[in-house]
PDB file of C-alpha atoms and ligand atoms in Angstrom:
ATOM      1  CA  UNK A   1     101.455  66.095 100.958  1.00  0.00           C
ATOM      2  CA  UNK A   2     101.154  68.955 103.492  1.00  0.00           C
ATOM      3  CA  UNK A   3      97.778  69.905 104.990  1.00  0.00           C
ATOM      4  CA  UNK A   4      96.817  73.559 104.609  1.00  0.00           C
ATOM      5  CA  UNK A   5      93.962  74.949 106.730  1.00  0.00           C
ATOM      6  CA  UNK A   6      93.125  78.625 106.135  1.00  0.00           C
ATOM      7  CA  UNK A   7      92.687  80.736 109.264  1.00  0.00           C
ATOM      8  CA  UNK A   8      90.688  83.702 107.999  1.00  0.00           C
ATOM      9  CA  UNK A   9      89.364  85.284 104.803  1.00  0.00           C
ATOM     10  CA  UNK A  10      92.279  87.586 104.040  1.00  0.00           C
ATOM     11  CA  UNK A  11      95.399  85.738 105.194  1.00  0.00           C
ATOM     12  CA  UNK A  12      96.875  83.023 107.380  1.00  0.00           C
ATOM     13  CA  UNK A  13      96.943  79.222 107.227  1.00  0.00           C
ATOM     14  CA  UNK A  14      97.971  76.412 109.519  1.00  0.00           C
ATOM     15  CA  UNK A  15     100.232  73.827 107.914  1.00  0.00           C
ATOM     16  CA  UNK A  16      99.903  70.296 109.239  1.00  0.00           C
ATOM     17  CA  UNK A  17     101.580  66.980 108.541  1.00  0.00           C
ATOM     18  CA  UNK A  18     105.201  68.117 108.744  1.00  0.00           C
ATOM     19  CA  UNK A  19     108.037  68.029 111.250  1.00  0.00           C
ATOM     20  CA  UNK A  20     110.264  70.815 110.029  1.00  0.00           C
ATOM     21  CA  UNK A  21     113.405  69.770 111.914  1.00  0.00           C
ATOM     22  CA  UNK A  22     113.672  66.543 109.908  1.00  0.00           C
ATOM     23  CA  UNK A  23     111.800  67.443 106.712  1.00  0.00           C
ATOM     24  CA  UNK A  24     113.861  66.380 103.674  1.00  0.00           C
ATOM     25  CA  UNK A  25     111.164  66.085 101.029  1.00  0.00           C
ATOM     26  CA  UNK A  26     111.738  68.802  98.398  1.00  0.00           C
ATOM     27  CA  UNK A  27     108.144  68.643  97.163  1.00  0.00           C
ATOM     28  CA  UNK A  28     106.867  69.358 100.679  1.00  0.00           C
ATOM     29  CA  UNK A  29     109.173  72.375 100.946  1.00  0.00           C
ATOM     30  CA  UNK A  30     107.867  73.661  97.610  1.00  0.00           C
ATOM     31  CA  UNK A  31     104.290  73.282  98.864  1.00  0.00           C
ATOM     32  CA  UNK A  32     105.233  75.209 102.010  1.00  0.00           C
ATOM     33  CA  UNK A  33     106.723  77.959  99.832  1.00  0.00           C
ATOM     34  CA  UNK A  34     103.530  78.115  97.778  1.00  0.00           C
ATOM     35  CA  UNK A  35     101.416  78.324 100.942  1.00  0.00           C
ATOM     36  CA  UNK A  36     103.666  81.119 102.241  1.00  0.00           C
ATOM     37  CA  UNK A  37     103.140  83.164  99.076  1.00  0.00           C
ATOM     38  CA  UNK A  38      99.391  82.448  98.952  1.00  0.00           C
ATOM     39  CA  UNK A  39      98.496  82.902 102.647  1.00  0.00           C
ATOM     40  CA  UNK A  40     101.279  85.324 103.735  1.00  0.00           C
ATOM     41  CA  UNK A  41     101.273  83.935 107.310  1.00  0.00           C
ATOM     42  CA  UNK A  42     101.893  80.224 107.872  1.00  0.00           C
ATOM     43  CA  UNK A  43     101.639  78.512 111.225  1.00  0.00           C
ATOM     44  CA  UNK A  44     103.234  75.192 112.249  1.00  0.00           C
ATOM     45  CA  UNK A  45     102.250  73.530 115.529  1.00  0.00           C
ATOM     46  CA  UNK A  46     104.154  71.143 117.826  1.00  0.00           C
ATOM     47  CA  UNK A  47     107.584  71.640 116.295  1.00  0.00           C
ATOM     48  CA  UNK A  48     110.868  70.975 118.069  1.00  0.00           C
ATOM     49  CA  UNK A  49     113.342  73.438 116.679  1.00  0.00           C
ATOM     50  CA  UNK A  50     116.759  74.023 118.145  1.00  0.00           C
ATOM     51  CA  UNK A  51     118.466  77.228 116.936  1.00  0.00           C
ATOM     52  CA  UNK A  52     120.370  75.254 114.249  1.00  0.00           C
ATOM     53  CA  UNK A  53     117.044  73.836 112.988  1.00  0.00           C
ATOM     54  CA  UNK A  54     115.530  77.318 112.900  1.00  0.00           C
ATOM     55  CA  UNK A  55     118.497  78.492 110.786  1.00  0.00           C
ATOM     56  CA  UNK A  56     117.926  75.578 108.372  1.00  0.00           C
ATOM     57  CA  UNK A  57     114.191  76.325 108.082  1.00  0.00           C
ATOM     58  CA  UNK A  58     114.922  80.033 107.586  1.00  0.00           C
ATOM     59  CA  UNK A  59     117.394  79.230 104.797  1.00  0.00           C
ATOM     60  CA  UNK A  60     114.496  77.817 102.765  1.00  0.00           C
ATOM     61  CA  UNK A  61     113.117  81.373 102.567  1.00  0.00           C
ATOM     62  CA  UNK A  62     116.318  83.403 102.185  1.00  0.00           C
ATOM     63  CA  UNK A  63     119.694  84.439 103.587  1.00  0.00           C
ATOM     64  CA  UNK A  64     119.667  85.457 107.276  1.00  0.00           C
ATOM     65  CA  UNK A  65     119.568  89.157 108.196  1.00  0.00           C
ATOM     66  CA  UNK A  66     120.894  90.998 111.257  1.00  0.00           C
ATOM     67  CA  UNK A  67     118.553  92.991 113.465  1.00  0.00           C
ATOM     68  CA  UNK A  68     120.291  96.284 114.266  1.00  0.00           C
ATOM     69  CA  UNK A  69     119.245  96.772 117.910  1.00  0.00           C
ATOM     70  CA  UNK A  70     119.269  93.402 119.700  1.00  0.00           C
ATOM     71  CA  UNK A  71     122.225  91.056 120.248  1.00  0.00           C
ATOM     72  CA  UNK A  72     121.755  87.555 118.882  1.00  0.00           C
ATOM     73  CA  UNK A  73     122.030  84.259 120.720  1.00  0.00           C
ATOM     74  CA  UNK A  74     125.429  82.802 121.581  1.00  0.00           C
ATOM     75  CA  UNK A  75     126.639  81.007 118.447  1.00  0.00           C
ATOM     76  CA  UNK A  76     123.557  82.165 116.462  1.00  0.00           C
ATOM     77  CA  UNK A  77     124.014  85.887 115.812  1.00  0.00           C
ATOM     78  CA  UNK A  78     121.003  86.089 113.467  1.00  0.00           C
ATOM     79  CA  UNK A  79     118.543  84.696 116.029  1.00  0.00           C
ATOM     80  CA  UNK A  80     117.541  86.761 119.031  1.00  0.00           C
ATOM     81  CA  UNK A  81     115.135  86.105 121.848  1.00  0.00           C
ATOM     82  CA  UNK A  82     112.023  88.226 122.183  1.00  0.00           C
ATOM     83  CA  UNK A  83     111.346  88.111 125.910  1.00  0.00           C
ATOM     84  CA  UNK A  84     108.832  89.692 128.198  1.00  0.00           C
ATOM     85  CA  UNK A  85     109.467  88.869 131.858  1.00  0.00           C
ATOM     86  CA  UNK A  86     106.770  88.458 134.520  1.00  0.00           C
ATOM     87  CA  UNK A  87     107.806  91.807 135.998  1.00  0.00           C
ATOM     88  CA  UNK A  88     107.640  93.793 132.748  1.00  0.00           C
ATOM     89  CA  UNK A  89     104.724  95.761 131.341  1.00  0.00           C
ATOM     90  CA  UNK A  90     106.048  96.752 127.904  1.00  0.00           C
ATOM     91  CA  UNK A  91     106.591  94.284 125.091  1.00  0.00           C
ATOM     92  CA  UNK A  92     108.554  94.094 121.842  1.00  0.00           C
ATOM     93  CA  UNK A  93     106.584  94.575 118.644  1.00  0.00           C
ATOM     94  CA  UNK A  94     103.399  95.739 120.370  1.00  0.00           C
ATOM     95  CA  UNK A  95     102.295  98.037 117.564  1.00  0.00           C
ATOM     96  CA  UNK A  96     101.271  97.460 113.953  1.00  0.00           C
ATOM     97  CA  UNK A  97     104.310  97.227 111.684  1.00  0.00           C
ATOM     98  CA  UNK A  98     106.179  95.292 109.022  1.00  0.00           C
ATOM     99  CA  UNK A  99     109.698  94.389 110.138  1.00  0.00           C
ATOM    100  CA  UNK A 100     112.587  96.856 109.820  1.00  0.00           C
ATOM    101  CA  UNK A 101     111.133  98.965 106.999  1.00  0.00           C
ATOM    102  CA  UNK A 102     113.775 101.573 107.916  1.00  0.00           C
ATOM    103  CA  UNK A 103     116.439  99.372 106.272  1.00  0.00           C
ATOM    104  CA  UNK A 104     117.251  99.805 102.569  1.00  0.00           C
ATOM    105  CA  UNK A 105     116.681  96.078 102.117  1.00  0.00           C
ATOM    106  CA  UNK A 106     114.183  94.795 104.695  1.00  0.00           C
ATOM    107  CA  UNK A 107     113.767  91.029 105.209  1.00  0.00           C
ATOM    108  CA  UNK A 108     111.090  89.340 103.128  1.00  0.00           C
ATOM    109  CA  UNK A 109     110.225  86.884 105.911  1.00  0.00           C
ATOM    110  CA  UNK A 110     110.283  86.690 109.694  1.00  0.00           C
ATOM    111  CA  UNK A 111     110.248  83.362 111.524  1.00  0.00           C
ATOM    112  CA  UNK A 112     109.123  83.407 115.156  1.00  0.00           C
ATOM    113  CA  UNK A 113     109.327  80.265 117.291  1.00  0.00           C
ATOM    114  CA  UNK A 114     107.638  80.009 120.686  1.00  0.00           C
ATOM    115  CA  UNK A 115     109.704  78.644 123.582  1.00  0.00           C
ATOM    116  CA  UNK A 116     107.648  79.816 126.594  1.00  0.00           C
ATOM    117  CA  UNK A 117     104.139  81.220 126.363  1.00  0.00           C
ATOM    118  CA  UNK A 118     101.635  82.587 128.872  1.00  0.00           C
ATOM    119  CA  UNK A 119      98.682  80.391 129.851  1.00  0.00           C
ATOM    120  CA  UNK A 120      96.463  82.824 127.940  1.00  0.00           C
ATOM    121  CA  UNK A 121      97.083  86.072 126.068  1.00  0.00           C
ATOM    122  CA  UNK A 122     100.199  87.054 124.126  1.00  0.00           C
ATOM    123  CA  UNK A 123      98.615  86.277 120.746  1.00  0.00           C
ATOM    124  CA  UNK A 124      99.870  87.993 117.590  1.00  0.00           C
ATOM    125  CA  UNK A 125      97.605  89.826 115.154  1.00  0.00           C
ATOM    126  CA  UNK A 126      98.378  89.895 111.433  1.00  0.00           C
ATOM    127  CA  UNK A 127      96.900  92.095 108.704  1.00  0.00           C
ATOM    128  CA  UNK A 128      96.945  91.665 104.940  1.00  0.00           C
ATOM    129  CA  UNK A 129      98.158  94.944 103.462  1.00  0.00           C
ATOM    130  CA  UNK A 130      97.475  93.392 100.049  1.00  0.00           C
ATOM    131  CA  UNK A 131      93.762  92.997 100.820  1.00  0.00           C
ATOM    132  CA  UNK A 132      93.831  96.546 102.206  1.00  0.00           C
ATOM    133  CA  UNK A 133      95.350  97.907  98.981  1.00  0.00           C
ATOM    134  CA  UNK A 134      92.826  96.017  96.856  1.00  0.00           C
ATOM    135  CA  UNK A 135      89.935  97.501  98.860  1.00  0.00           C
ATOM    136  CA  UNK A 136      90.946 101.119  98.179  1.00  0.00           C
ATOM    137  CA  UNK A 137      89.181 103.242  95.562  1.00  0.00           C
ATOM    138  CA  UNK A 138      90.810 103.464  92.145  1.00  0.00           C
ATOM    139  CA  UNK A 139      91.630 107.135  92.728  1.00  0.00           C
ATOM    140  CA  UNK A 140      93.324 106.438  96.054  1.00  0.00           C
ATOM    141  CA  UNK A 141      95.318 103.549  94.570  1.00  0.00           C
ATOM    142  CA  UNK A 142      96.465 105.819  91.714  1.00  0.00           C
ATOM    143  CA  UNK A 143      97.554 108.499  94.195  1.00  0.00           C
ATOM    144  CA  UNK A 144      99.447 106.057  96.391  1.00  0.00           C
ATOM    145  CA  UNK A 145     101.128 104.391  93.412  1.00  0.00           C
ATOM    146  CA  UNK A 146     103.138 107.588  92.926  1.00  0.00           C
ATOM    147  CA  UNK A 147     104.171 108.028  96.560  1.00  0.00           C
ATOM    148  CA  UNK A 148     107.368 107.094  98.380  1.00  0.00           C
ATOM    149  CA  UNK A 149     107.427 106.731 102.182  1.00  0.00           C
ATOM    150  CA  UNK A 150     110.291 107.879 104.402  1.00  0.00           C
ATOM    151  CA  UNK A 151     110.688 105.181 107.068  1.00  0.00           C
ATOM    152  CA  UNK A 152     112.647 105.650 110.287  1.00  0.00           C
ATOM    153  CA  UNK A 153     113.602 103.479 113.257  1.00  0.00           C
ATOM    154  CA  UNK A 154     113.165 106.490 115.519  1.00  0.00           C
ATOM    155  CA  UNK A 155     109.585 105.526 116.436  1.00  0.00           C
ATOM    156  CA  UNK A 156     108.568 109.158 116.597  1.00  0.00           C
ATOM    157  CA  UNK A 157     104.912 108.302 116.004  1.00  0.00           C
ATOM    158  CA  UNK A 158     103.692 105.286 117.923  1.00  0.00           C
ATOM    159  CA  UNK A 159     105.300 102.310 119.613  1.00  0.00           C
ATOM    160  CA  UNK A 160     107.406 104.798 121.525  1.00  0.00           C
ATOM    161  CA  UNK A 161     111.131 104.383 121.785  1.00  0.00           C
ATOM    162  CA  UNK A 162     110.855 103.509 125.474  1.00  0.00           C
ATOM    163  CA  UNK A 163     108.448 100.681 124.759  1.00  0.00           C
ATOM    164  CA  UNK A 164     110.590  99.266 122.011  1.00  0.00           C
ATOM    165  CA  UNK A 165     114.060  99.798 123.310  1.00  0.00           C
ATOM    166  CA  UNK A 166     114.486 100.923 126.870  1.00  0.00           C
ATOM    167  CA  UNK A 167     112.212  98.984 129.175  1.00  0.00           C
ATOM    168  CA  UNK A 168     112.595  95.484 127.853  1.00  0.00           C
ATOM    169  CA  UNK A 169     114.940  94.075 130.461  1.00  0.00           C
ATOM    170  CA  UNK A 170     114.937  90.487 129.231  1.00  0.00           C
ATOM    171  CA  UNK A 171     116.383  91.462 125.849  1.00  0.00           C
ATOM    172  CA  UNK A 172     119.977  92.381 125.020  1.00  0.00           C
ATOM    173  CA  UNK A 173     119.471  95.707 123.240  1.00  0.00           C
ATOM    174  CA  UNK A 174     122.261  97.922 121.885  1.00  0.00           C
ATOM    175  CA  UNK A 175     122.778 101.019 119.702  1.00  0.00           C
ATOM    176  CA  UNK A 176     119.246 102.263 120.329  1.00  0.00           C
ATOM    177  CA  UNK A 177     120.449 105.869 120.519  1.00  0.00           C
ATOM    178  CA  UNK A 178     121.318 105.704 116.828  1.00  0.00           C
ATOM    179  CA  UNK A 179     117.771 104.664 115.836  1.00  0.00           C
ATOM    180  CA  UNK A 180     116.995 108.033 114.206  1.00  0.00           C
ATOM    181  CA  UNK A 181     119.860 107.464 111.773  1.00  0.00           C
ATOM    182  CA  UNK A 182     118.216 104.353 110.295  1.00  0.00           C
ATOM    183  CA  UNK A 183     116.082 105.743 107.510  1.00  0.00           C
ATOM    184  CA  UNK A 184     114.971 104.311 104.156  1.00  0.00           C
ATOM    185  CA  UNK A 185     112.664 105.380 101.339  1.00  0.00           C
ATOM    186  CA  UNK A 186     110.284 102.780  99.932  1.00  0.00           C
ATOM    187  CA  UNK A 187     107.240 102.791  97.632  1.00  0.00           C
ATOM    188  CA  UNK A 188     104.004 103.179  99.586  1.00  0.00           C
ATOM    189  CA  UNK A 189     102.378 100.622  97.279  1.00  0.00           C
ATOM    190  CA  UNK A 190     104.865  97.768  97.048  1.00  0.00           C
ATOM    191  CA  UNK A 191     104.732  95.125  94.315  1.00  0.00           C
ATOM    192  CA  UNK A 192     105.252  91.548  95.498  1.00  0.00           C
ATOM    193  CA  UNK A 193     107.938  90.016  93.253  1.00  0.00           C
ATOM    194  CA  UNK A 194     106.321  86.567  93.276  1.00  0.00           C
ATOM    195  CA  UNK A 195     102.628  87.414  92.832  1.00  0.00           C
ATOM    196  CA  UNK A 196     102.940  90.740  90.987  1.00  0.00           C
ATOM    197  CA  UNK A 197     100.254  92.107  93.357  1.00  0.00           C
ATOM    198  CA  UNK A 198     100.504  95.394  95.188  1.00  0.00           C
ATOM    199  CA  UNK A 199     100.278  95.884  98.928  1.00  0.00           C
ATOM    200  CA  UNK A 200     100.413  98.904 101.210  1.00  0.00           C
ATOM    201  CA  UNK A 201     103.889  99.330 102.649  1.00  0.00           C
ATOM    202  CA  UNK A 202     103.779 102.007 105.322  1.00  0.00           C
ATOM    203  CA  UNK A 203     103.019 102.198 109.026  1.00  0.00           C
ATOM    204  CA  UNK A 204     102.063 104.750 111.645  1.00  0.00           C
ATOM    205  CA  UNK A 205     105.134 103.904 113.733  1.00  0.00           C
ATOM    206  CA  UNK A 206     107.843 103.889 111.096  1.00  0.00           C
ATOM    207  CA  UNK A 207     106.679 106.018 108.156  1.00  0.00           C
ATOM    208  CA  UNK A 208     107.338 109.619 109.163  1.00  0.00           C
ATOM    209  CA  UNK A 209     106.165 111.302 105.964  1.00  0.00           C
ATOM    210  CA  UNK A 210     105.926 110.981 102.211  1.00  0.00           C
ATOM    211  CA  UNK A 211     108.987 111.981 100.171  1.00  0.00           C
ATOM    212  CA  UNK A 212     108.827 115.599  98.926  1.00  0.00           C
ATOM    213  CA  UNK A 213     106.035 116.380 101.391  1.00  0.00           C
ATOM    214  CA  UNK A 214     105.990 117.876 104.869  1.00  0.00           C
ATOM    215  CA  UNK A 215     105.086 115.806 107.913  1.00  0.00           C
ATOM    216  CA  UNK A 216     101.894 117.779 108.583  1.00  0.00           C
ATOM    217  CA  UNK A 217     100.763 117.093 105.010  1.00  0.00           C
ATOM    218  CA  UNK A 218     101.586 113.386 105.196  1.00  0.00           C
ATOM    219  CA  UNK A 219     100.479 112.381 108.693  1.00  0.00           C
ATOM    220  CA  UNK A 220      96.682 112.501 108.266  1.00  0.00           C
ATOM    221  CA  UNK A 221      96.921 110.189 105.238  1.00  0.00           C
ATOM    222  CA  UNK A 222      99.359 107.826 106.980  1.00  0.00           C
ATOM    223  CA  UNK A 223      97.092 107.708 110.040  1.00  0.00           C
ATOM    224  CA  UNK A 224      94.048 106.941 107.900  1.00  0.00           C
ATOM    225  CA  UNK A 225      95.866 104.255 105.915  1.00  0.00           C
ATOM    226  CA  UNK A 226      97.067 102.631 109.152  1.00  0.00           C
ATOM    227  CA  UNK A 227      93.488 102.349 110.386  1.00  0.00           C
ATOM    228  CA  UNK A 228      92.303 101.146 106.990  1.00  0.00           C
ATOM    229  CA  UNK A 229      94.916  98.420 106.585  1.00  0.00           C
ATOM    230  CA  UNK A 230      94.159  96.844 109.959  1.00  0.00           C
ATOM    231  CA  UNK A 231      90.390  96.662 109.561  1.00  0.00           C
ATOM    232  CA  UNK A 232      89.151  93.396 111.152  1.00  0.00           C
ATOM    233  CA  UNK A 233      88.289  91.776 107.820  1.00  0.00           C
ATOM    234  CA  UNK A 234      91.930  92.072 106.698  1.00  0.00           C
ATOM    235  CA  UNK A 235      93.304  90.367 109.824  1.00  0.00           C
ATOM    236  CA  UNK A 236      93.831  87.039 111.519  1.00  0.00           C
ATOM    237  CA  UNK A 237      94.895  86.297 115.100  1.00  0.00           C
ATOM    238  CA  UNK A 238      97.214  83.472 116.057  1.00  0.00           C
ATOM    239  CA  UNK A 239      97.432  81.876 119.471  1.00  0.00           C
ATOM    240  CA  UNK A 240     100.850  80.555 120.511  1.00  0.00           C
ATOM    241  CA  UNK A 241     101.951  77.457 122.407  1.00  0.00           C
ATOM    242  CA  UNK A 242     105.492  76.219 122.984  1.00  0.00           C
ATOM    243  CA  UNK A 243     106.611  74.650 119.700  1.00  0.00           C
ATOM    244  CA  UNK A 244     104.544  76.949 117.447  1.00  0.00           C
ATOM    245  CA  UNK A 245     106.477  78.457 114.530  1.00  0.00           C
ATOM    246  CA  UNK A 246     105.035  81.246 112.408  1.00  0.00           C
ATOM    247  CA  UNK A 247     106.616  82.521 109.198  1.00  0.00           C
ATOM    248  CA  UNK A 248     105.185  85.747 107.783  1.00  0.00           C
ATOM    249  CA  UNK A 249     105.693  87.673 104.580  1.00  0.00           C
ATOM    250  CA  UNK A 250     106.784  91.212 105.455  1.00  0.00           C
ATOM    251  CA  UNK A 251     106.129  92.376 101.882  1.00  0.00           C
ATOM    252  CA  UNK A 252     102.348  92.221 102.204  1.00  0.00           C
ATOM    253  CA  UNK A 253     101.509  92.002 105.926  1.00  0.00           C
ATOM    254  CA  UNK A 254     101.754  93.833 109.218  1.00  0.00           C
ATOM    255  CA  UNK A 255     101.735  92.292 112.668  1.00  0.00           C
ATOM    256  CA  UNK A 256     101.098  93.422 116.230  1.00  0.00           C
ATOM    257  CA  UNK A 257     102.109  91.495 119.381  1.00  0.00           C
ATOM    258  CA  UNK A 258      99.241  91.867 121.864  1.00  0.00           C
ATOM    259  CA  UNK A 259     100.461  92.956 125.299  1.00  0.00           C
ATOM    260  CA  UNK A 260      97.756  91.444 127.527  1.00  0.00           C
ATOM    261  CA  UNK A 261      99.632  88.969 129.761  1.00  0.00           C
ATOM    262  CA  UNK A 262     101.312  91.000 132.505  1.00  0.00           C
ATOM    263  CA  UNK A 263     102.686  88.791 135.268  1.00  0.00           C
ATOM    264  CA  UNK A 264     103.525  85.915 132.923  1.00  0.00           C
ATOM    265  CA  UNK A 265     106.677  85.206 130.912  1.00  0.00           C
ATOM    266  CA  UNK A 266     106.761  84.919 127.119  1.00  0.00           C
ATOM    267  CA  UNK A 267     109.943  83.892 125.272  1.00  0.00           C
ATOM    268  CA  UNK A 268     110.275  83.512 121.505  1.00  0.00           C
ATOM    269  CA  UNK A 269     113.171  83.072 119.060  1.00  0.00           C
ATOM    270  CA  UNK A 270     113.148  85.380 116.078  1.00  0.00           C
ATOM    271  CA  UNK A 271     114.962  85.125 112.751  1.00  0.00           C
ATOM    272  CA  UNK A 272     114.588  87.363 109.694  1.00  0.00           C
ATOM    273  CA  UNK A 273     115.670  86.310 106.208  1.00  0.00           C
ATOM    274  CA  UNK A 274     115.792  87.424 102.580  1.00  0.00           C
ATOM    275  CA  UNK A 275     116.944  91.063 102.386  1.00  0.00           C
ATOM    276  CA  UNK A 276     115.118  92.576  99.404  1.00  0.00           C
ATOM    277  CA  UNK A 277     114.780  96.051  97.912  1.00  0.00           C
ATOM    278  CA  UNK A 278     111.056  96.949  97.863  1.00  0.00           C
ATOM    279  CA  UNK A 279     109.846  97.773  94.343  1.00  0.00           C
TER     280      UNK A 279
HETATM  281  C1  SIN B   1     107.833  91.080 116.367  1.00  0.00           C
HETATM  282  O1  SIN B   1     107.254  92.137 116.145  1.00  0.00           O
HETATM  283  O2  SIN B   1     108.745  90.688 115.636  1.00  0.00           O
HETATM  284  C2  SIN B   1     107.409  90.210 117.552  1.00  0.00           C
HETATM  285  C3  SIN B   1     106.039  89.648 117.383  1.00  0.00           C
HETATM  286  C4  SIN B   1     105.605  88.828 118.558  1.00  0.00           C
HETATM  287  O3  SIN B   1     106.336  88.710 119.555  1.00  0.00           O
HETATM  288  O4  SIN B   1     104.505  88.255 118.510  1.00  0.00           O
END
């Protein structure tokens, strides 16, 4: 019923043949769910989604989640706009990460819908942390299987708090001074509840150290794993146009919003769903 066109070897697929705002067919939704689990990043083109439609699409993946540092849209508190104005040079999400890993129950999926896009640039990169885990040596996998990561919103290493929170004038940020207090421990090798497969679940920006280890002991390994998990063969790159919707699986991917379109405006609507305790 739906058309699925893979984007790259490790992850990503474009889904054609559906208009999500009016899609009623349960079988088509099940096929979309299957594609989400198989490809981890699914891309829909030429959609027309008002905020209420985006909420309905998101509900197919899970209950909506609040983002702790940005105020939602009027009447839609779970959706906020990711904006970079023509005059700004920093962007939101411009470093490799999985969303809000500093929460005890991070969202399983993020939905991002493009409203205004630059003429060129502003693409988003995605990486399969499942493919990255699979490519590790047996000894490294065994070591990581026993480790727990301490994840913080403080952005001590990478991203930079100013980039994320202070200089983004087009976005309604709040409570950013309390970022250091958002901390959560999660397994470094996370098991996907639907596939049973493991994926790396740590990032340079958010994972400060491993539990029961010092930062200076942990950092070199975290830095190496960050480079490893974003090797080109584990990635895909998606170009946006107004009406593009991407849904990604935070349990087995990272993403990075490329900041290469200074002087042009980019405006997206973002919704996270499906709070889940990483296992
Ligand atoms: C994000 O990290 O959630 C934003 C990604 C993007 O704007 O492409």
